[in-house]
C-alpha atoms as a PDB file:
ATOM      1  CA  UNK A   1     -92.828-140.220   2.038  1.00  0.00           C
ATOM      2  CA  UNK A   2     -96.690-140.340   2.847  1.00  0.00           C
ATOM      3  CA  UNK A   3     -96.613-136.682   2.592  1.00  0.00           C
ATOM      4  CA  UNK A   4     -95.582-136.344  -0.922  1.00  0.00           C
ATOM      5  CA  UNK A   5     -98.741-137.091  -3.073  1.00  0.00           C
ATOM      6  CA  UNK A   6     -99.339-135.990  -6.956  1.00  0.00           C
ATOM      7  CA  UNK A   7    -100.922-132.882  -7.690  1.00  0.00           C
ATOM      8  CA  UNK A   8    -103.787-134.605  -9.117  1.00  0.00           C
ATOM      9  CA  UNK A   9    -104.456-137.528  -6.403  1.00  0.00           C
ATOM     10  CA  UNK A  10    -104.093-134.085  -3.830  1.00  0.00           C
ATOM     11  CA  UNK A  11    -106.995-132.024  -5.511  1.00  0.00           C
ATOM     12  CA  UNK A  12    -109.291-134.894  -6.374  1.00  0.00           C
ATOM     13  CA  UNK A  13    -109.115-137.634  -3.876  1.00  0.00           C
ATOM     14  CA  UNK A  14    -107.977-135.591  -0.839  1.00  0.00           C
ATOM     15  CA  UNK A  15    -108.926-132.223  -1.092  1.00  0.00           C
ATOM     16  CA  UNK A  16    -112.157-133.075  -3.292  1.00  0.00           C
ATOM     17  CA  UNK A  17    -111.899-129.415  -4.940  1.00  0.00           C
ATOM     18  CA  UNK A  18    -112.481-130.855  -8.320  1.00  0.00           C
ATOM     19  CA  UNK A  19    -114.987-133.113 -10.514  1.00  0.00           C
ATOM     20  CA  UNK A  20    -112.460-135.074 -11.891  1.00  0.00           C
ATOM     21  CA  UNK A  21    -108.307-135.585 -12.433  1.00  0.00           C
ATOM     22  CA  UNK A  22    -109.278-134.306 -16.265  1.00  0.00           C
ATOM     23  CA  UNK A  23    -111.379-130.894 -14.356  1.00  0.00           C
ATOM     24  CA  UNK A  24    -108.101-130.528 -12.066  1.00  0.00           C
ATOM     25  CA  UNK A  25    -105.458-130.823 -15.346  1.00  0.00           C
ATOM     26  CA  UNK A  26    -107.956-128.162 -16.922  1.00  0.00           C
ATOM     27  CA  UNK A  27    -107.560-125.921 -13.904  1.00  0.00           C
ATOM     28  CA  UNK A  28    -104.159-126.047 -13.889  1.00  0.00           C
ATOM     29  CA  UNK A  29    -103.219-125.471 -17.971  1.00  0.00           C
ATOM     30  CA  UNK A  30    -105.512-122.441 -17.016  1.00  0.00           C
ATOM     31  CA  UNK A  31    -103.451-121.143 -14.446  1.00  0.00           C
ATOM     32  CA  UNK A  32    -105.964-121.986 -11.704  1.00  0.00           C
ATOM     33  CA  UNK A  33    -103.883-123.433  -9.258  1.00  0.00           C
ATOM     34  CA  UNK A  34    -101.712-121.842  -6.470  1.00  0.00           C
ATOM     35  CA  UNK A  35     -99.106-123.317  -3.918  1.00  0.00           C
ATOM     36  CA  UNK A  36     -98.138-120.387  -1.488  1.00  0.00           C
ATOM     37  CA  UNK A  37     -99.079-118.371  -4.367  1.00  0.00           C
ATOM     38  CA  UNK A  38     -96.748-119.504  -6.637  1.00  0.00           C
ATOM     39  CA  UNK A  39     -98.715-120.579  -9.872  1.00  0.00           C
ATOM     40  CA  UNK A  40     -98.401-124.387 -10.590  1.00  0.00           C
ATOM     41  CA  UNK A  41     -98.556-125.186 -14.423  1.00  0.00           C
ATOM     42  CA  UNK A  42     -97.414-129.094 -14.126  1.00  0.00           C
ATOM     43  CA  UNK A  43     -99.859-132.260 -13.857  1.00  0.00           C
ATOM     44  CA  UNK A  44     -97.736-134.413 -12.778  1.00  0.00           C
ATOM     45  CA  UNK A  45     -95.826-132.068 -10.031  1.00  0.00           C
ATOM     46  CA  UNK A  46     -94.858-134.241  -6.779  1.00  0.00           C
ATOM     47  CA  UNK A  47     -96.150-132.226  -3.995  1.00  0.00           C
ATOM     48  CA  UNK A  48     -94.690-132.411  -0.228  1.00  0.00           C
ATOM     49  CA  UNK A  49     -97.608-131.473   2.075  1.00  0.00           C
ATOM     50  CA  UNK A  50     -96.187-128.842   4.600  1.00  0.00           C
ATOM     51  CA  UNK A  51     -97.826-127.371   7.706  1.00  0.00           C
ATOM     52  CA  UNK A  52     -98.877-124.049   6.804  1.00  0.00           C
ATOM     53  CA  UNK A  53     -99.025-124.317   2.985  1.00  0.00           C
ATOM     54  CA  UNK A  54    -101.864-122.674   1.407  1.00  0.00           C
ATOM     55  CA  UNK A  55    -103.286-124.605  -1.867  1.00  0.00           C
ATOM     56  CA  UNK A  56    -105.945-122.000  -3.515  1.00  0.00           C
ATOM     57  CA  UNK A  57    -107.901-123.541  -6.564  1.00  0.00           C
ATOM     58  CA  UNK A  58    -109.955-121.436  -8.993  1.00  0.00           C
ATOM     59  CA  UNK A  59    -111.030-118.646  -7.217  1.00  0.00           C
ATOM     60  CA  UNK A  60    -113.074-119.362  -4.678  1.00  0.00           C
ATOM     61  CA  UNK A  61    -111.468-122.481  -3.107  1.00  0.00           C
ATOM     62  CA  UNK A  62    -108.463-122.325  -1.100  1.00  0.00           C
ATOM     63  CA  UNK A  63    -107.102-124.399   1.823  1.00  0.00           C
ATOM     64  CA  UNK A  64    -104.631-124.417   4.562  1.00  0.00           C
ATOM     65  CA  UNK A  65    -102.523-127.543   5.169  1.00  0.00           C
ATOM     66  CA  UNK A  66    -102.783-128.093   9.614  1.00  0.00           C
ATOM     67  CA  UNK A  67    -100.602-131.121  10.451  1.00  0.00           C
END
């Protein structure tokens, strides 16, 4: 479905939190990534955008998913 995307694709080319796909795997072998603050530790996780999810990166970057 167009709301599924890869965890990568989501954090560089749509949410632009990161430098790179290489800076977003990084961030996520380090434990930097939450979904609903449930810690993500796979690269190549399938994620289905819902209304309402909260994606926090690092520590200072965080987002809310508004459909």
């Amino acid at each position: 479905s167009e709301a599924a995307v890869n965890i990568l694709d989501l954090l560089f080319d749509r949410l632009k939190f990161v430098e790179s796909k290489s800076d977003a795997r990084r961030i996520i072998q380090g434990n930097g990534l939450k979904i609903d603050g449930e810690t993500i530790k796979d690269d190549k996780l399938v994620v289905e955008l819902r209304n309402g999810m909260i994606i926090k990166c690092g520590k200072k970057k965080i987002v809310k998913i508004v459909k």
